Every structure is written in C-alpha cells, then in structure tokens.
Amino acid sequence: MGIMQMLMSTIASGDRTITIKMWAAAGGGWVTKGWGSPTPGAAGGAVSVTDSPYNKLGINSGDTLYIYVGGGTGNNSGGGNGGHPGSGGSGAGPGTGGGGMTSIYANGPYSSGTRMFIAGGSGGSSGMAAFGWYPVGYPSPTLNSQPSPPFSAPNGPGGGTQTFGGSGSVHPHYPSGSQGSQFSGGNSSPTPNGAGGGGGAGWYGGGGGHGDTGAANGSGGSGGSNYQNPSITATVTHHNDFKDIPNYLTAGPNTGWDFSSSPWPSFWTTFYPTIGPASSCPGFNSADPDYSFPRCGGSLDGPGNGSPGSVVVIDDNSNKTTFTYTGSVQTYSVP
C-alpha cells in the first residue's frame, strides 16, 4: 500500500462511526425450596457506545472484532462465556448457576487480541438483585476496599471488582460459597440441599452463595464486573435495570440508588417485598429495540432459567448485525 493509500484509509476510518450494544447473560431464577415465591433471575450487565468514531475505540476499517456471547442457564450449571475461558459459577441442588459474560476483542481472539469490553453476568438464585455492573458487580462487595462484604452473612456474597473476584457468602452455620475469579463466578457451597446460587462471570466473577440445609434457601450468587479498556476514549455507558427503567419493581424512583455503597440488607428490605412473578416485572432494557431476549416472561426466563446475552453492532450506514449465544467465538469485520 502506498503512502497516499495509507493516508486515505486513515482519513476514512477517522470519519466513520459505529454503535455497539452488548448484554451479558442472566443467572438462573430463584427456585424456592421451602418458603417464598419463585422469581426471575437478575439481569446481566450491559455496555454500549453510540455513534463512536473509530479512533476513539482504537479500531480501523478492515479490523476484525472477536465476539464471545455469554450463555444463560437452565439448571445449577453456570452459563458459558461463548468460547472464552471461564463461566458462571454453579449452584447447588435447586440453586441455579450464574450467567456467562459477553466480551469483545479487537484483531485477535482472547489469547492475542486487544480486549475492548466485557459485560458481567448476573448471579444465580439471587432474586433479581445481583446484576453485572461497573466497576463492581452488585451487590457491592466492599465499603473499605476489602474482598468481602462489610456485613454479616446470610445477606449475600460480594460482586466482582476490577482487581479481584467477589467473596463467597460466609455463614456461621452452613457451608460457605466460593470466591469468584477472573472470568469465572464462584460456585455455591456444594451441599446438595443447600440451594445456593453461583456467581456471575465477568472481568472478575461474583462470589457464590452459601448453602442452607434447613427449609430455607441459601444465598444467591453475586454479579460479575464489567470492563472497559482504559485506552478507549469514546463515551461508554454501563446499564442495568435500576438505572434504565424508571420505577423498577414499583419501588422507584430507583435511578438514585447508590450501587457503590448501599449494603445488601438495605436493598433486600427495600425491594424484596415488591418482587412479583416474571410476568409482572419489566424487561431489562426493554425499551431498546435491539435487545433480543426479553428479561421477563420470555421462553428462557422465569424460575430456573436465565436469558442468554447478545451483541448488536450498527455501522454508520445503519447496517445492523446481531450476535446471539452459540458457545463459540464469532467475528465481525469493521467496514
């Protein structure tokens, strides 16, 4: 390629824009063991950039994006990461697994490409509250930069952070859950009747829930953390139910909820009484026409099931390409 051709290619790439929307998978719903009502699972994390110039994303025309779409779960196995290493953590007994993460790399697979974004999966058996989020999965694992919750179990495990996995839920009388790790959610305690949930996968995975050998369910798993490459200068938006849907769970306005410091017991007291069946709650990002899998009431949602993730890429000529879960890496050629 001559100097003039290279210059023209650079100018063309600098003038072009792209929109990327990506959703991680949801963990399984809460399948009640001895009390309460079954609920849908928490929503996976989501990341978007809108009409971003290529240079703000560090890409050029002709580049290849490697896309790994996270898988949902219909039992106590964690959802896969779409061909990427790691997975959601596993639940125990009737406890459900965490959702898989969704990730995008530029100009190579995960082993050699440039990591652009990760959307963290949600925890399993978590009563809709343990979603993927940035910079940490929810519920927040710390108020003091520690890898464990600042409150006593059985109130829940910690979400993944930017530097370590969320801690497993610890209980003084029942087996504890496992800590999450990079790209993987922590497993619930292995007690067959424990009914604890697995943590969601993510940049760092959420912690697994503890078991409960009595009539009650164990703790749900926590959400994995989202990731954005620090060299990306585009405006990056991180989404979840409580930010995007006014009056979510009829307990709003929830847009002011402090995800960084509000402890799990406060969340549980505020929102649990309003949780209803899947058919009565709104869909995650349901107003977005590109969201492929309705959060609530869909064929892969409800007790025991978590919806898979998806990725939508829209170029500046309004050409739209949608990627859904296949279990393997998928590619997109930047126009």
Tab-separated table of C-alpha atoms in Angstrom:
chain	number	residue	atom	x	y	z
A	1	MET	CA	0.000	0.000	0.000
A	2	GLY	CA	1.436	3.406	-0.976
A	3	ILE	CA	1.677	6.427	1.317
A	4	MET	CA	-1.332	8.127	-0.318
A	5	GLN	CA	-3.448	4.978	0.016
A	6	MET	CA	-2.493	4.647	3.683
A	7	LEU	CA	-3.390	8.288	4.314
A	8	MET	CA	-6.771	7.912	2.585
A	9	SER	CA	-7.528	4.778	4.618
A	10	THR	CA	-6.684	6.579	7.887
A	11	ILE	CA	-8.882	9.550	6.983
A	12	ALA	CA	-11.754	7.259	6.023
A	13	SER	CA	-11.532	5.359	9.310
A	14	GLY	CA	-11.382	8.617	11.255
A	15	ASP	CA	-14.605	9.804	9.663
A	16	ARG	CA	-16.568	6.636	10.312
A	17	THR	CA	-18.598	5.766	13.398
A	18	ILE	CA	-20.031	2.627	14.941
A	19	THR	CA	-22.561	1.667	17.624
A	20	ILE	CA	-22.040	-1.363	19.847
A	21	LYS	CA	-24.574	-2.740	22.319
A	22	MET	CA	-23.750	-5.800	24.364
A	23	TRP	CA	-25.582	-7.772	27.033
A	24	ALA	CA	-24.259	-10.478	29.333
A	25	ALA	CA	-26.352	-13.469	30.310
A	26	ALA	CA	-28.688	-13.652	33.268
A	27	GLY	CA	-28.217	-16.138	36.058
A	28	GLY	CA	-30.993	-18.557	36.833
A	29	GLY	CA	-34.036	-17.550	38.860
A	30	TRP	CA	-34.697	-18.309	42.469
A	31	VAL	CA	-36.372	-21.709	42.705
A	32	THR	CA	-37.820	-21.745	46.174
A	33	LYS	CA	-37.052	-24.710	48.430
A	34	GLY	CA	-39.206	-24.111	51.442
A	35	TRP	CA	-40.577	-20.571	51.576
A	36	GLY	CA	-41.246	-17.560	49.387
A	37	SER	CA	-42.234	-17.473	45.718
A	38	PRO	CA	-40.057	-18.310	42.691
A	39	THR	CA	-38.654	-15.235	40.966
A	40	PRO	CA	-36.868	-14.499	37.686
A	41	GLY	CA	-33.118	-14.128	37.772
A	42	ALA	CA	-31.206	-10.870	37.963
A	43	ALA	CA	-30.299	-9.189	34.668
A	44	GLY	CA	-26.831	-9.498	33.214
A	45	GLY	CA	-24.675	-6.399	32.828
A	46	ALA	CA	-24.767	-4.336	29.643
A	47	VAL	CA	-22.346	-1.962	27.892
A	48	SER	CA	-22.910	0.405	24.989
A	49	VAL	CA	-21.184	3.001	22.820
A	50	THR	CA	-23.244	5.058	20.379
A	51	ASP	CA	-22.015	6.515	17.083
A	52	SER	CA	-18.432	6.433	18.284
A	53	PRO	CA	-15.637	7.441	15.885
A	54	TYR	CA	-13.359	4.510	15.138
A	55	ASN	CA	-10.288	6.240	16.549
A	56	LYS	CA	-11.933	6.634	19.959
A	57	LEU	CA	-12.339	2.874	20.081
A	58	GLY	CA	-8.852	2.125	18.772
A	59	ILE	CA	-10.095	0.402	15.608
A	60	ASN	CA	-9.857	0.960	11.842
A	61	SER	CA	-11.703	-0.157	8.733
A	62	GLY	CA	-10.774	-3.755	7.944
A	63	ASP	CA	-10.152	-4.705	11.566
A	64	THR	CA	-11.818	-7.826	12.948
A	65	LEU	CA	-13.773	-7.910	16.193
A	66	TYR	CA	-13.869	-11.228	18.042
A	67	ILE	CA	-17.146	-11.594	19.901
A	68	TYR	CA	-17.951	-14.005	22.730
A	69	VAL	CA	-21.619	-14.004	23.748
A	70	GLY	CA	-22.468	-15.274	27.229
A	71	GLY	CA	-24.869	-18.156	27.768
A	72	GLY	CA	-27.774	-18.400	30.184
A	73	THR	CA	-28.519	-21.340	32.398
A	74	GLY	CA	-31.489	-23.578	32.941
A	75	ASN	CA	-30.219	-25.551	35.932
A	76	ASN	CA	-27.482	-25.401	38.526
A	77	SER	CA	-24.676	-25.299	35.944
A	78	GLY	CA	-23.135	-21.897	35.260
A	79	GLY	CA	-23.611	-20.308	31.845
A	80	GLY	CA	-20.698	-20.427	29.391
A	81	ASN	CA	-18.655	-17.467	28.181
A	82	GLY	CA	-19.309	-18.117	24.497
A	83	GLY	CA	-15.985	-19.794	23.743
A	84	HIS	CA	-13.977	-17.570	26.078
A	85	PRO	CA	-12.346	-19.207	29.127
A	86	GLY	CA	-14.381	-19.201	32.308
A	87	SER	CA	-18.087	-19.471	33.104
A	88	GLY	CA	-20.724	-18.565	35.601
A	89	GLY	CA	-20.435	-20.365	38.927
A	90	SER	CA	-22.546	-23.424	39.644
A	91	GLY	CA	-25.436	-23.579	42.073
A	92	ALA	CA	-26.165	-26.429	44.453
A	93	GLY	CA	-29.232	-28.658	44.427
A	94	PRO	CA	-32.177	-26.472	43.426
A	95	GLY	CA	-29.899	-23.420	43.447
A	96	THR	CA	-29.200	-22.061	39.945
A	97	GLY	CA	-25.969	-21.129	38.198
A	98	GLY	CA	-24.610	-17.690	37.347
A	99	GLY	CA	-24.794	-16.193	33.862
A	100	GLY	CA	-21.930	-16.100	31.382
A	101	MET	CA	-20.129	-12.891	30.442
A	102	THR	CA	-20.089	-11.278	26.994
A	103	SER	CA	-16.807	-9.881	25.657
A	104	ILE	CA	-15.311	-8.213	22.576
A	105	TYR	CA	-11.665	-8.260	21.441
A	106	ALA	CA	-10.074	-6.453	18.504
A	107	ASN	CA	-7.737	-8.044	15.933
A	108	GLY	CA	-7.338	-11.384	17.595
A	109	PRO	CA	-9.067	-13.847	19.927
A	110	TYR	CA	-8.872	-13.587	23.696
A	111	SER	CA	-5.383	-15.068	23.704
A	112	SER	CA	-3.822	-12.411	21.483
A	113	GLY	CA	-6.314	-9.630	20.679
A	114	THR	CA	-6.911	-6.303	22.383
A	115	ARG	CA	-9.638	-6.602	24.994
A	116	MET	CA	-12.227	-3.873	24.440
A	117	PHE	CA	-15.256	-4.597	26.629
A	118	ILE	CA	-16.720	-7.171	28.985
A	119	ALA	CA	-20.292	-7.239	30.288
A	120	GLY	CA	-20.596	-9.244	33.518
A	121	GLY	CA	-23.205	-11.950	34.029
A	122	SER	CA	-25.622	-11.923	36.946
A	123	GLY	CA	-25.664	-14.295	39.893
A	124	GLY	CA	-27.985	-17.274	40.155
A	125	SER	CA	-30.858	-17.673	42.645
A	126	SER	CA	-30.455	-14.031	43.563
A	127	GLY	CA	-33.977	-12.642	43.491
A	128	MET	CA	-33.233	-10.223	40.623
A	129	ALA	CA	-30.750	-8.161	42.658
A	130	ALA	CA	-27.287	-9.470	41.738
A	131	PHE	CA	-26.603	-7.928	38.345
A	132	GLY	CA	-23.422	-7.301	36.369
A	133	TRP	CA	-22.209	-3.725	36.781
A	134	TYR	CA	-19.219	-1.370	36.567
A	135	PRO	CA	-16.820	-1.002	38.279
A	136	VAL	CA	-18.111	-3.778	40.560
A	137	GLY	CA	-20.861	-6.358	40.252
A	138	TYR	CA	-23.788	-5.958	42.597
A	139	PRO	CA	-24.228	-6.265	45.499
A	140	SER	CA	-21.203	-4.123	46.175
A	141	PRO	CA	-18.555	-6.305	47.824
A	142	THR	CA	-16.996	-3.620	49.970
A	143	LEU	CA	-17.086	-0.226	51.559
A	144	ASN	CA	-13.432	-0.437	52.535
A	145	SER	CA	-11.614	-1.973	49.549
A	146	GLN	CA	-11.816	-5.453	51.013
A	147	PRO	CA	-12.651	-8.640	49.097
A	148	SER	CA	-15.598	-9.476	51.329
A	149	PRO	CA	-18.894	-7.814	52.211
A	150	PRO	CA	-18.887	-5.297	55.073
A	151	PHE	CA	-21.933	-7.006	56.533
A	152	SER	CA	-22.604	-10.391	58.016
A	153	ALA	CA	-23.914	-13.364	56.056
A	154	PRO	CA	-26.505	-14.634	55.272
A	155	ASN	CA	-27.082	-11.368	53.478
A	156	GLY	CA	-25.159	-12.282	50.374
A	157	PRO	CA	-21.767	-12.646	48.694
A	158	GLY	CA	-19.793	-9.883	47.015
A	159	GLY	CA	-19.757	-8.830	43.368
A	160	GLY	CA	-16.637	-8.972	41.199
A	161	THR	CA	-14.382	-5.916	41.137
A	162	GLN	CA	-11.729	-4.566	38.765
A	163	THR	CA	-8.915	-6.370	40.573
A	164	PHE	CA	-10.301	-9.452	42.334
A	165	GLY	CA	-13.272	-11.785	42.422
A	166	GLY	CA	-16.166	-11.254	44.776
A	167	SER	CA	-16.037	-13.188	48.019
A	168	GLY	CA	-18.245	-16.167	48.635
A	169	SER	CA	-21.039	-15.756	51.141
A	170	VAL	CA	-19.970	-16.919	54.601
A	171	HIS	CA	-22.448	-18.261	57.144
A	172	PRO	CA	-21.678	-19.292	60.717
A	173	HIS	CA	-23.738	-22.484	60.492
A	174	TYR	CA	-23.842	-23.508	56.821
A	175	PRO	CA	-21.164	-24.175	54.196
A	176	SER	CA	-19.748	-21.049	52.558
A	177	GLY	CA	-19.720	-20.165	48.879
A	178	SER	CA	-16.538	-19.834	46.813
A	179	GLN	CA	-14.836	-16.624	45.768
A	180	GLY	CA	-15.103	-15.575	42.124
A	181	SER	CA	-12.024	-15.366	39.917
A	182	GLN	CA	-11.036	-13.723	36.665
A	183	PHE	CA	-13.671	-14.604	34.010
A	184	SER	CA	-15.489	-17.021	36.354
A	185	GLY	CA	-18.136	-16.766	39.032
A	186	GLY	CA	-17.659	-18.517	42.339
A	187	ASN	CA	-19.518	-21.759	42.977
A	188	SER	CA	-22.134	-22.149	45.641
A	189	SER	CA	-21.271	-24.381	48.560
A	190	PRO	CA	-21.581	-27.996	47.336
A	191	THR	CA	-24.280	-29.011	49.841
A	192	PRO	CA	-26.832	-30.877	47.665
A	193	ASN	CA	-29.775	-29.411	49.530
A	194	GLY	CA	-28.164	-26.038	50.061
A	195	ALA	CA	-29.952	-24.193	47.246
A	196	GLY	CA	-27.211	-21.569	46.994
A	197	GLY	CA	-26.617	-19.776	43.692
A	198	GLY	CA	-23.483	-19.433	41.573
A	199	GLY	CA	-21.778	-16.107	40.903
A	200	GLY	CA	-21.938	-14.422	37.505
A	201	ALA	CA	-18.878	-14.481	35.234
A	202	GLY	CA	-17.148	-11.215	34.402
A	203	TRP	CA	-13.862	-9.371	34.197
A	204	TYR	CA	-13.823	-10.719	37.728
A	205	GLY	CA	-16.648	-13.026	38.750
A	206	GLY	CA	-19.107	-12.610	41.575
A	207	GLY	CA	-18.960	-14.768	44.675
A	208	GLY	CA	-21.045	-17.898	45.183
A	209	GLY	CA	-23.801	-18.197	47.759
A	210	HIS	CA	-23.653	-20.243	50.942
A	211	GLY	CA	-25.869	-23.257	51.462
A	212	ASP	CA	-28.722	-23.782	53.872
A	213	THR	CA	-29.505	-27.334	54.969
A	214	GLY	CA	-32.804	-26.373	56.574
A	215	ALA	CA	-36.093	-25.420	54.964
A	216	ALA	CA	-34.927	-22.051	53.642
A	217	ASN	CA	-32.898	-21.319	50.539
A	218	GLY	CA	-29.233	-20.462	50.691
A	219	SER	CA	-27.830	-17.193	49.410
A	220	GLY	CA	-27.898	-16.241	45.742
A	221	GLY	CA	-24.672	-15.580	43.843
A	222	SER	CA	-23.423	-12.070	43.002
A	223	GLY	CA	-22.862	-10.350	39.668
A	224	GLY	CA	-19.612	-10.204	37.731
A	225	SER	CA	-17.907	-6.907	36.939
A	226	ASN	CA	-17.966	-5.128	33.591
A	227	TYR	CA	-14.748	-3.957	31.918
A	228	GLN	CA	-13.750	-1.203	29.507
A	229	ASN	CA	-10.279	-0.794	28.061
A	230	PRO	CA	-8.728	2.319	29.636
A	231	SER	CA	-7.331	3.441	26.269
A	232	ILE	CA	-10.852	3.805	24.824
A	233	THR	CA	-11.864	7.473	24.821
A	234	ALA	CA	-15.404	7.016	23.499
A	235	THR	CA	-18.321	7.639	25.838
A	236	VAL	CA	-19.061	4.222	27.360
A	237	THR	CA	-22.378	3.607	29.139
A	238	HIS	CA	-22.993	0.775	31.591
A	239	HIS	CA	-26.598	-0.332	32.045
A	240	ASN	CA	-28.796	-2.225	34.472
A	241	ASP	CA	-32.458	-2.440	35.394
A	242	PHE	CA	-32.237	0.047	38.209
A	243	LYS	CA	-30.646	2.757	36.081
A	244	ASP	CA	-32.559	2.249	32.850
A	245	ILE	CA	-36.123	1.526	33.938
A	246	PRO	CA	-37.963	4.146	35.995
A	247	ASN	CA	-39.882	2.810	38.984
A	248	TYR	CA	-38.394	-0.654	38.566
A	249	LEU	CA	-40.156	-3.245	40.760
A	250	THR	CA	-42.660	-0.459	41.638
A	251	ALA	CA	-40.218	0.701	44.297
A	252	GLY	CA	-38.674	3.686	42.488
A	253	PRO	CA	-37.512	6.144	41.736
A	254	ASN	CA	-34.509	3.821	41.616
A	255	THR	CA	-32.255	5.979	39.478
A	256	GLY	CA	-30.725	7.434	42.632
A	257	TRP	CA	-29.724	4.100	44.161
A	258	ASP	CA	-26.085	4.173	45.218
A	259	PHE	CA	-24.568	0.971	43.836
A	260	SER	CA	-21.173	1.717	45.342
A	261	SER	CA	-22.117	1.954	48.988
A	262	SER	CA	-25.638	0.729	49.688
A	263	PRO	CA	-25.386	-2.568	51.599
A	264	TRP	CA	-27.305	-5.681	50.680
A	265	PRO	CA	-29.582	-5.741	53.758
A	266	SER	CA	-30.860	-2.270	52.881
A	267	PHE	CA	-31.502	-3.355	49.303
A	268	TRP	CA	-33.277	-6.518	50.421
A	269	THR	CA	-35.527	-4.665	52.871
A	270	THR	CA	-36.389	-2.026	50.275
A	271	PHE	CA	-37.048	-4.167	47.224
A	272	TYR	CA	-37.806	-7.749	48.218
A	273	PRO	CA	-41.423	-7.091	49.321
A	274	THR	CA	-42.246	-5.804	45.839
A	275	ILE	CA	-40.810	-8.688	43.817
A	276	GLY	CA	-43.533	-10.454	41.853
A	277	PRO	CA	-43.737	-13.177	39.234
A	278	ALA	CA	-41.830	-12.895	35.974
A	279	SER	CA	-44.879	-11.733	34.049
A	280	SER	CA	-45.321	-8.696	36.265
A	281	CYS	CA	-41.855	-7.154	36.086
A	282	PRO	CA	-40.397	-5.035	33.267
A	283	GLY	CA	-37.850	-6.314	30.782
A	284	PHE	CA	-34.191	-5.394	31.047
A	285	ASN	CA	-33.565	-2.577	28.574
A	286	SER	CA	-36.976	-3.485	27.171
A	287	ALA	CA	-37.273	-0.084	25.524
A	288	ASP	CA	-34.227	-0.831	23.380
A	289	PRO	CA	-35.437	-2.296	20.063
A	290	ASP	CA	-32.192	-4.243	19.633
A	291	TYR	CA	-32.473	-6.269	22.801
A	292	SER	CA	-33.065	-9.821	21.607
A	293	PHE	CA	-34.147	-11.655	24.747
A	294	PRO	CA	-36.925	-10.197	26.923
A	295	ARG	CA	-35.846	-10.344	30.542
A	296	CYS	CA	-39.170	-11.360	31.992
A	297	GLY	CA	-41.788	-13.671	30.604
A	298	GLY	CA	-39.635	-14.960	27.726
A	299	SER	CA	-39.231	-18.632	26.898
A	300	LEU	CA	-35.814	-18.757	28.564
A	301	ASP	CA	-36.734	-16.767	31.635
A	302	GLY	CA	-38.505	-17.477	34.882
A	303	PRO	CA	-37.607	-19.770	37.744
A	304	GLY	CA	-34.604	-21.904	36.888
A	305	ASN	CA	-33.793	-20.137	33.635
A	306	GLY	CA	-31.616	-17.189	32.740
A	307	SER	CA	-31.665	-15.423	29.377
A	308	PRO	CA	-28.521	-15.578	27.210
A	309	GLY	CA	-26.644	-12.474	26.165
A	310	SER	CA	-26.375	-10.787	22.786
A	311	VAL	CA	-24.313	-8.240	20.850
A	312	VAL	CA	-25.620	-5.747	18.284
A	313	VAL	CA	-23.284	-3.780	16.002
A	314	ILE	CA	-24.660	-0.938	13.868
A	315	ASP	CA	-22.435	0.849	11.337
A	316	ASP	CA	-22.858	4.435	10.142
A	317	ASN	CA	-24.902	3.269	7.153
A	318	SER	CA	-27.465	1.746	9.558
A	319	ASN	CA	-26.439	-1.822	8.736
A	320	LYS	CA	-27.160	-3.933	11.780
A	321	THR	CA	-25.514	-7.229	12.739
A	322	THR	CA	-26.788	-9.247	15.712
A	323	PHE	CA	-24.835	-11.956	17.518
A	324	THR	CA	-26.518	-14.412	19.875
A	325	TYR	CA	-25.145	-17.219	22.005
A	326	THR	CA	-23.572	-20.099	20.054
A	327	GLY	CA	-20.943	-21.328	22.509
A	328	SER	CA	-18.136	-20.348	20.120
A	329	VAL	CA	-16.285	-17.181	19.107
A	330	GLN	CA	-17.891	-15.090	16.336
A	331	THR	CA	-16.314	-12.379	14.201
A	332	TYR	CA	-17.279	-9.006	12.738
A	333	SER	CA	-15.331	-7.171	10.038
A	334	VAL	CA	-15.226	-3.429	10.666
A	335	PRO	CA	-16.462	-1.702	7.459
